[in-house]
Short mmCIF file of C-alpha atoms in Angstrom, two decimals:
data_model
loop_
_atom_site.label_atom_id
_atom_site.label_comp_id
_atom_site.label_asym_id
_atom_site.label_seq_id
_atom_site.Cartn_x
_atom_site.Cartn_y
_atom_site.Cartn_z
CA UNK A 1 -74.99 151.56 -0.62
CA UNK A 2 -78.30 149.49 -1.38
CA UNK A 3 -78.48 147.13 -4.66
CA UNK A 4 -80.91 148.64 -6.81
CA UNK A 5 -82.28 145.04 -8.38
CA UNK A 6 -83.92 146.99 -11.10
CA UNK A 7 -80.57 148.35 -12.66
CA UNK A 8 -79.17 146.20 -15.40
CA UNK A 9 -75.65 146.17 -15.42
CA UNK A 10 -73.63 146.31 -18.79
CA UNK A 11 -71.93 143.33 -19.88
CA UNK A 12 -68.24 143.52 -18.02
CA UNK A 13 -69.11 146.38 -15.68
CA UNK A 14 -68.05 145.64 -12.28
CA UNK A 15 -69.06 148.07 -9.35
CA UNK A 16 -68.52 147.38 -5.84
CA UNK A 17 -71.27 147.72 -3.17
CA UNK A 18 -70.39 148.89 0.10
CA UNK A 19 -72.32 146.87 2.90
CA UNK A 20 -73.82 149.28 5.67
CA UNK A 21 -71.74 149.72 8.50
CA UNK A 22 -73.47 148.29 11.91
CA UNK A 23 -74.58 149.93 14.79
CA UNK A 24 -72.43 149.64 17.52
CA UNK A 25 -73.68 151.72 21.05
CA UNK A 26 -70.76 152.08 23.94
CA UNK A 27 -72.25 148.99 25.77
CA UNK A 28 -69.88 146.59 23.39
CA UNK A 29 -66.74 147.97 24.03
CA UNK A 30 -67.17 148.50 27.55
CA UNK A 31 -68.04 144.85 27.82
CA UNK A 32 -64.93 143.80 25.70
CA UNK A 33 -62.94 145.72 27.87
CA UNK A 34 -64.14 145.08 31.49
CA UNK A 35 -63.97 141.45 30.69
CA UNK A 36 -60.10 141.47 30.22
CA UNK A 37 -59.35 144.31 33.25
CA UNK A 38 -61.13 141.85 35.53
CA UNK A 39 -58.65 139.35 34.58
CA UNK A 40 -55.64 141.73 35.21
CA UNK A 41 -57.34 142.84 38.46
CA UNK A 42 -57.31 139.03 39.62
CA UNK A 43 -53.87 138.42 38.40
CA UNK A 44 -52.71 141.09 40.66
CA UNK A 45 -55.13 140.08 43.60
CA UNK A 46 -53.84 136.19 43.50
CA UNK A 47 -50.42 136.82 42.69
CA UNK A 48 -50.37 139.38 45.83
CA UNK A 49 -51.86 136.74 48.23
CA UNK A 50 -49.55 134.19 47.26
CA UNK A 51 -46.57 136.76 47.49
CA UNK A 52 -47.81 137.54 51.31
CA UNK A 53 -47.82 133.70 52.05
CA UNK A 54 -44.34 133.05 50.96
CA UNK A 55 -43.12 136.14 52.48
CA UNK A 56 -45.16 135.34 56.05
CA UNK A 57 -46.03 138.92 56.09
CA UNK A 58 -47.57 140.52 59.25
CA UNK A 59 -51.41 141.42 58.92
CA UNK A 60 -51.21 145.19 57.45
CA UNK A 61 -48.76 144.34 54.70
CA UNK A 62 -48.97 146.18 51.39
CA UNK A 63 -49.69 142.51 49.49
CA UNK A 64 -52.88 142.50 51.51
CA UNK A 65 -54.27 145.83 50.37
CA UNK A 66 -53.18 144.77 46.69
CA UNK A 67 -55.01 141.14 46.74
CA UNK A 68 -58.21 142.86 48.28
CA UNK A 69 -57.79 145.79 45.69
CA UNK A 70 -57.41 143.22 42.94
CA UNK A 71 -60.16 140.93 43.71
CA UNK A 72 -62.18 144.05 43.97
CA UNK A 73 -61.58 145.41 40.48
CA UNK A 74 -61.88 141.99 39.25
CA UNK A 75 -65.71 141.56 40.87
CA UNK A 76 -66.27 145.16 39.52
CA UNK A 77 -64.71 144.53 35.98
CA UNK A 78 -66.83 141.39 35.57
CA UNK A 79 -70.13 143.03 36.85
CA UNK A 80 -69.80 145.94 34.45
CA UNK A 81 -68.81 143.18 31.35
CA UNK A 82 -71.92 141.82 32.28
CA UNK A 83 -74.21 144.67 32.74
CA UNK A 84 -72.73 145.84 29.18
CA UNK A 85 -74.31 142.49 27.71
CA UNK A 86 -77.28 142.49 29.29
CA UNK A 87 -78.20 146.19 28.22
CA UNK A 88 -77.30 145.64 24.30
CA UNK A 89 -79.78 142.18 24.27
CA UNK A 90 -83.07 142.82 23.43
CA UNK A 91 -84.38 139.23 25.29
CA UNK A 92 -82.60 139.90 28.64
CA UNK A 93 -83.82 136.73 29.99
CA UNK A 94 -81.93 134.29 27.39
CA UNK A 95 -78.67 135.91 28.76
CA UNK A 96 -79.72 135.17 32.57
CA UNK A 97 -80.50 131.65 31.42
CA UNK A 98 -77.24 131.36 29.34
CA UNK A 99 -76.66 127.44 30.57
CA UNK A 100 -80.02 126.87 28.71
CA UNK A 101 -79.40 128.79 25.45
CA UNK A 102 -76.13 129.17 24.83
CA UNK A 103 -74.90 125.26 24.07
CA UNK A 104 -72.73 125.92 20.88
CA UNK A 105 -69.19 125.56 22.32
CA UNK A 106 -67.65 126.14 18.93
CA UNK A 107 -68.65 129.97 19.35
CA UNK A 108 -66.56 132.23 21.00
CA UNK A 109 -69.56 134.09 22.31
CA UNK A 110 -70.57 131.03 24.06
CA UNK A 111 -67.05 130.23 25.39
CA UNK A 112 -66.47 133.84 26.80
CA UNK A 113 -70.10 133.79 28.66
CA UNK A 114 -68.69 130.74 30.54
CA UNK A 115 -65.28 132.00 31.27
CA UNK A 116 -66.41 135.43 32.48
CA UNK A 117 -69.11 133.51 34.72
CA UNK A 118 -66.77 131.51 36.14
CA UNK A 119 -64.11 134.22 36.56
CA UNK A 120 -66.74 136.57 38.30
CA UNK A 121 -67.92 133.64 40.91
CA UNK A 122 -64.10 132.96 42.09
CA UNK A 123 -63.20 136.45 42.26
CA UNK A 124 -66.25 136.62 44.41
CA UNK A 125 -65.47 134.04 46.58
CA UNK A 126 -61.89 135.54 46.81
CA UNK A 127 -62.74 138.59 47.62
CA UNK A 128 -65.15 137.93 50.32
CA UNK A 129 -62.12 135.51 52.01
CA UNK A 130 -59.99 138.36 52.02
CA UNK A 131 -62.55 140.85 53.20
CA UNK A 132 -64.02 138.80 56.52
CA UNK A 133 -63.05 136.57 59.15
CA UNK A 134 -60.82 136.62 61.84
CA UNK A 135 -57.54 137.15 59.67
CA UNK A 136 -59.24 140.21 58.18
CA UNK A 137 -60.58 141.51 61.33
CA UNK A 138 -57.05 141.79 62.57
CA UNK A 139 -55.88 143.95 59.34
CA UNK A 140 -56.28 147.47 58.33
CA UNK A 141 -55.99 149.60 54.77
CA UNK A 142 -58.79 151.67 52.93
CA UNK A 143 -59.07 148.10 51.18
CA UNK A 144 -61.24 146.82 54.14
CA UNK A 145 -63.73 149.52 53.53
CA UNK A 146 -66.70 147.13 52.89
CA UNK A 147 -65.94 145.89 56.17
CA UNK A 148 -67.22 149.25 57.80
CA UNK A 149 -70.51 149.26 55.58
CA UNK A 150 -71.15 145.71 56.73
CA UNK A 151 -70.76 146.84 60.06
CA UNK A 152 -73.06 149.58 59.59
CA UNK A 153 -75.70 147.05 58.88
CA UNK A 154 -74.77 145.32 61.95
CA UNK A 155 -74.03 141.79 60.11
CA UNK A 156 -69.73 141.83 60.42
CA UNK A 157 -69.79 139.85 63.28
CA UNK A 158 -72.22 137.23 61.77
CA UNK A 159 -70.07 137.38 58.48
CA UNK A 160 -66.97 137.06 60.23
CA UNK A 161 -67.81 133.88 61.68
CA UNK A 162 -69.56 132.78 58.62
CA UNK A 163 -66.38 133.03 56.53
CA UNK A 164 -64.42 131.45 59.12
CA UNK A 165 -66.31 128.31 59.23
CA UNK A 166 -66.51 127.94 55.92
CA UNK A 167 -63.07 128.85 55.03
CA UNK A 168 -61.26 126.35 52.76
CA UNK A 169 -57.59 124.80 53.65
CA UNK A 170 -54.92 126.96 51.86
CA UNK A 171 -54.64 124.44 48.96
CA UNK A 172 -58.03 124.90 47.80
CA UNK A 173 -57.58 128.81 47.89
CA UNK A 174 -54.49 128.21 45.74
CA UNK A 175 -56.11 126.09 43.54
CA UNK A 176 -59.05 128.84 43.25
CA UNK A 177 -56.57 131.35 42.44
CA UNK A 178 -54.88 128.75 39.80
CA UNK A 179 -58.08 128.31 37.96
CA UNK A 180 -59.03 131.97 38.24
CA UNK A 181 -55.69 132.97 36.62
CA UNK A 182 -55.99 130.78 33.84
CA UNK A 183 -59.46 132.29 33.40
CA UNK A 184 -58.03 135.88 33.34
CA UNK A 185 -55.48 134.81 30.65
CA UNK A 186 -58.51 133.25 28.82
CA UNK A 187 -60.17 136.31 28.53
CA UNK A 188 -58.09 136.86 25.30
CA UNK A 189 -61.27 135.30 23.74
CA UNK A 190 -62.42 139.19 23.78
CA UNK A 191 -60.39 139.55 20.48
CA UNK A 192 -61.09 136.22 19.00
CA UNK A 193 -64.72 137.40 19.17
CA UNK A 194 -63.93 140.22 16.85
CA UNK A 195 -60.97 138.58 14.80
CA UNK A 196 -62.80 135.58 13.39
CA UNK A 197 -65.00 138.29 11.23
CA UNK A 198 -63.26 137.71 7.93
CA UNK A 199 -65.15 140.59 5.94
CA UNK A 200 -63.18 143.20 8.37
CA UNK A 201 -59.92 143.20 7.72
CA UNK A 202 -59.58 145.82 10.77
CA UNK A 203 -60.55 142.86 12.98
CA UNK A 204 -59.24 139.85 10.72
CA UNK A 205 -55.76 139.74 12.54
CA UNK A 206 -56.43 136.35 14.73
CA UNK A 207 -53.05 137.08 16.25
CA UNK A 208 -52.89 140.88 16.69
CA UNK A 209 -56.36 141.58 17.82
CA UNK A 210 -56.41 139.34 20.57
CA UNK A 211 -53.20 139.93 22.02
CA UNK A 212 -53.60 143.58 21.89
CA UNK A 213 -57.16 143.32 23.38
CA UNK A 214 -54.89 140.90 26.34
CA UNK A 215 -52.30 142.84 27.03
CA UNK A 216 -54.15 146.14 27.30
CA UNK A 217 -56.94 144.71 29.07
CA UNK A 218 -54.56 143.18 31.62
CA UNK A 219 -52.31 146.17 32.03
CA UNK A 220 -55.14 148.39 32.74
CA UNK A 221 -56.63 145.70 35.39
CA UNK A 222 -52.94 145.32 37.01
CA UNK A 223 -52.62 149.10 36.87
CA UNK A 224 -55.96 150.39 38.46
CA UNK A 225 -55.05 147.72 41.28
CA UNK A 226 -51.61 149.64 41.86
CA UNK A 227 -53.17 152.86 41.33
CA UNK A 228 -56.04 152.38 43.95
CA UNK A 229 -53.24 150.86 46.27
CA UNK A 230 -50.99 153.83 46.00
CA UNK A 231 -53.18 156.29 46.36
CA UNK A 232 -54.85 155.19 49.42
CA UNK A 233 -51.81 153.63 50.92
CA UNK A 234 -49.50 156.36 49.74
CA UNK A 235 -46.68 153.78 49.83
CA UNK A 236 -44.57 152.47 46.92
CA UNK A 237 -42.39 149.86 47.95
CA UNK A 238 -40.79 147.10 46.27
CA UNK A 239 -43.94 145.21 46.20
CA UNK A 240 -45.55 147.94 44.43
CA UNK A 241 -42.78 148.20 42.11
CA UNK A 242 -43.12 144.90 40.91
CA UNK A 243 -46.30 145.11 39.73
CA UNK A 244 -45.90 148.68 38.61
CA UNK A 245 -43.36 147.16 36.20
CA UNK A 246 -45.59 144.51 35.32
CA UNK A 247 -47.91 147.11 34.07
CA UNK A 248 -45.50 148.93 32.18
CA UNK A 249 -43.92 145.86 30.36
CA UNK A 250 -47.74 144.77 29.40
CA UNK A 251 -48.42 148.14 28.41
CA UNK A 252 -44.92 148.16 26.12
CA UNK A 253 -46.48 145.02 24.55
CA UNK A 254 -49.88 146.27 23.84
CA UNK A 255 -48.04 149.02 22.20
CA UNK A 256 -45.98 146.78 19.81
CA UNK A 257 -48.98 144.27 19.16
CA UNK A 258 -50.96 147.79 18.24
CA UNK A 259 -48.18 149.22 16.10
CA UNK A 260 -47.88 146.12 14.21
CA UNK A 261 -51.55 145.81 13.47
CA UNK A 262 -51.38 149.27 12.14
CA UNK A 263 -48.61 148.14 9.59
CA UNK A 264 -50.85 145.10 8.67
CA UNK A 265 -53.68 147.54 7.83
CA UNK A 266 -51.57 150.31 6.14
CA UNK A 267 -49.78 147.78 3.87
CA UNK A 268 -53.02 145.84 2.94
CA UNK A 269 -54.51 146.11 -0.49
CA UNK A 270 -57.99 145.66 0.88
CA UNK A 271 -60.37 148.32 0.05
CA UNK A 272 -62.18 148.23 3.38
CA UNK A 273 -58.65 148.18 5.12
CA UNK A 274 -58.16 151.40 3.18
CA UNK A 275 -61.06 152.75 4.59
CA UNK A 276 -60.51 151.99 7.96
CA UNK A 277 -56.97 153.78 7.47
CA UNK A 278 -58.41 156.67 6.37
CA UNK A 279 -61.02 156.83 9.23
CA UNK A 280 -58.42 156.12 11.89
CA UNK A 281 -56.00 159.32 10.36
CA UNK A 282 -58.59 161.56 8.71
CA UNK A 283 -61.74 161.69 11.14
CA UNK A 284 -62.44 162.53 14.53
CA UNK A 285 -61.37 159.06 15.38
CA UNK A 286 -58.00 159.99 15.07
CA UNK A 287 -58.10 161.38 18.56
CA UNK A 288 -58.94 158.17 19.94
CA UNK A 289 -56.47 156.42 18.10
CA UNK A 290 -53.72 158.67 19.58
CA UNK A 291 -55.42 158.60 22.91
CA UNK A 292 -54.73 155.05 22.65
CA UNK A 293 -50.44 155.49 21.68
CA UNK A 294 -50.29 158.10 24.29
CA UNK A 295 -51.75 156.13 27.00
CA UNK A 296 -49.80 152.93 26.35
CA UNK A 297 -46.39 154.91 25.92
CA UNK A 298 -47.01 156.78 28.99
CA UNK A 299 -47.87 153.78 31.16
CA UNK A 300 -44.87 152.18 29.66
CA UNK A 301 -42.54 154.76 30.69
CA UNK A 302 -43.80 155.75 33.91
CA UNK A 303 -44.22 152.14 34.81
CA UNK A 304 -40.55 151.20 33.96
CA UNK A 305 -39.10 154.12 35.58
CA UNK A 306 -41.16 154.08 39.19
CA UNK A 307 -41.23 150.31 38.91
CA UNK A 308 -37.35 149.56 38.50
CA UNK A 309 -36.85 152.67 41.37
CA UNK A 310 -39.02 151.06 43.78
CA UNK A 311 -37.34 147.45 43.09
CA UNK A 312 -33.84 148.62 43.20
CA UNK A 313 -34.10 151.16 46.14
CA UNK A 314 -32.25 153.74 44.35
CA UNK A 315 -35.12 156.62 43.73
CA UNK A 316 -34.65 159.74 44.75
CA UNK A 317 -36.76 161.84 47.19
CA UNK A 318 -37.80 163.59 44.09
CA UNK A 319 -39.15 160.67 42.50
CA UNK A 320 -40.69 159.20 45.89
CA UNK A 321 -42.61 162.21 46.37
CA UNK A 322 -43.99 161.99 42.63
CA UNK A 323 -44.34 158.74 42.21
CA UNK A 324 -48.09 158.27 43.75
CA UNK A 325 -49.53 160.84 41.44
CA UNK A 326 -47.52 159.66 38.34
CA UNK A 327 -48.87 156.10 39.01
CA UNK A 328 -52.53 157.35 39.48
CA UNK A 329 -52.32 160.00 36.61
CA UNK A 330 -50.82 157.43 34.05
CA UNK A 331 -52.47 154.25 35.00
CA UNK A 332 -55.85 156.32 35.07
CA UNK A 333 -54.95 157.24 31.32
CA UNK A 334 -54.22 153.70 30.56
CA UNK A 335 -57.91 152.66 31.58
CA UNK A 336 -59.18 155.36 29.06
CA UNK A 337 -56.65 154.36 26.31
CA UNK A 338 -57.50 150.66 26.73
CA UNK A 339 -61.31 151.64 26.21
CA UNK A 340 -60.21 154.00 23.77
CA UNK A 341 -58.84 150.99 21.42
CA UNK A 342 -62.29 148.83 21.69
CA UNK A 343 -64.32 152.17 20.67
CA UNK A 344 -61.83 152.94 17.85
CA UNK A 345 -61.58 149.20 16.54
CA UNK A 346 -64.97 148.84 16.52
CA UNK A 347 -66.18 152.35 14.79
CA UNK A 348 -63.19 152.43 12.31
CA UNK A 349 -64.23 148.80 11.18
CA UNK A 350 -65.35 148.67 7.24
CA UNK A 351 -66.66 145.12 5.79
CA UNK A 352 -65.21 144.36 2.65
CA UNK A 353 -67.66 145.52 -0.45
CA UNK A 354 -69.46 142.91 -2.65
CA UNK A 355 -68.18 142.80 -6.26
CA UNK A 356 -71.16 142.90 -8.72
CA UNK A 357 -70.15 141.62 -12.22
CA UNK A 358 -72.65 142.67 -15.15
#
């Protein structure tokens, strides 16, 4: 409600003036979500490649497919996050020239931009190294589909040779994996971008919001990598089981964190917190809130059951038959739930009112 400066308040009169809600379009939650999904995909890809090297598996091993799908999820996630930000900005060239314009390194916007850009570059390099070269030419799997596209352009032989010539030593590649993995975890910055807003109780939880964004985004990134792998390879072996279990654990951590944040809002005496609680329980946003809970809970159960069964080799024939559709369906729902979490966090936010004394 806007303040009418011509109104004289009686002495001792108190009025709460609610600040108008800011307008949020879909690009902001998409950005906040895909940035962390990219981190989850990179973690899956890097660890799968390290496992492959440690086990010294032959070409065609499932680890190679997980690695390529993971790096692809990282690249597409980072690209989607970047495009979402650009679509929200009025002056796009400032974003493209961010090294010049974003110099305030005490700002999470500046820090986050550098994290996302560097992660994108490393993910692209890792994806190219996994897709092209002599080693990739001897491999197979649906995750190699970009090679078919490049082959139709008549550039496959050239690109294979180029990658072989510039391929760094393995120790350098491992270094890229380590740096990229640290940046993947650093995508927790997306939560801090909201948590620093002290006037919005739904956001101003410096531990809960960043952890909820990190756990749910990483779970979606790893889960999407697993879903793509099992959908095309139709294989749920112990390696896939490990990533499935990790997705379930991350989903469980997300669920616990979201529940704790909800209890904080429900027990808060801030007027804006009460308004956010009403929005999440009595308006259309309640559908989104329940989607978040159901998606995390389903991913938790499916991830734990299928993951443990695959790791121990004790899964029944019936479980093996339903594992692939269960993983694809539940982890696909997890992706929707992760995005819904960001949407409801933005749309249910309410700033604390300004108190005017007469």
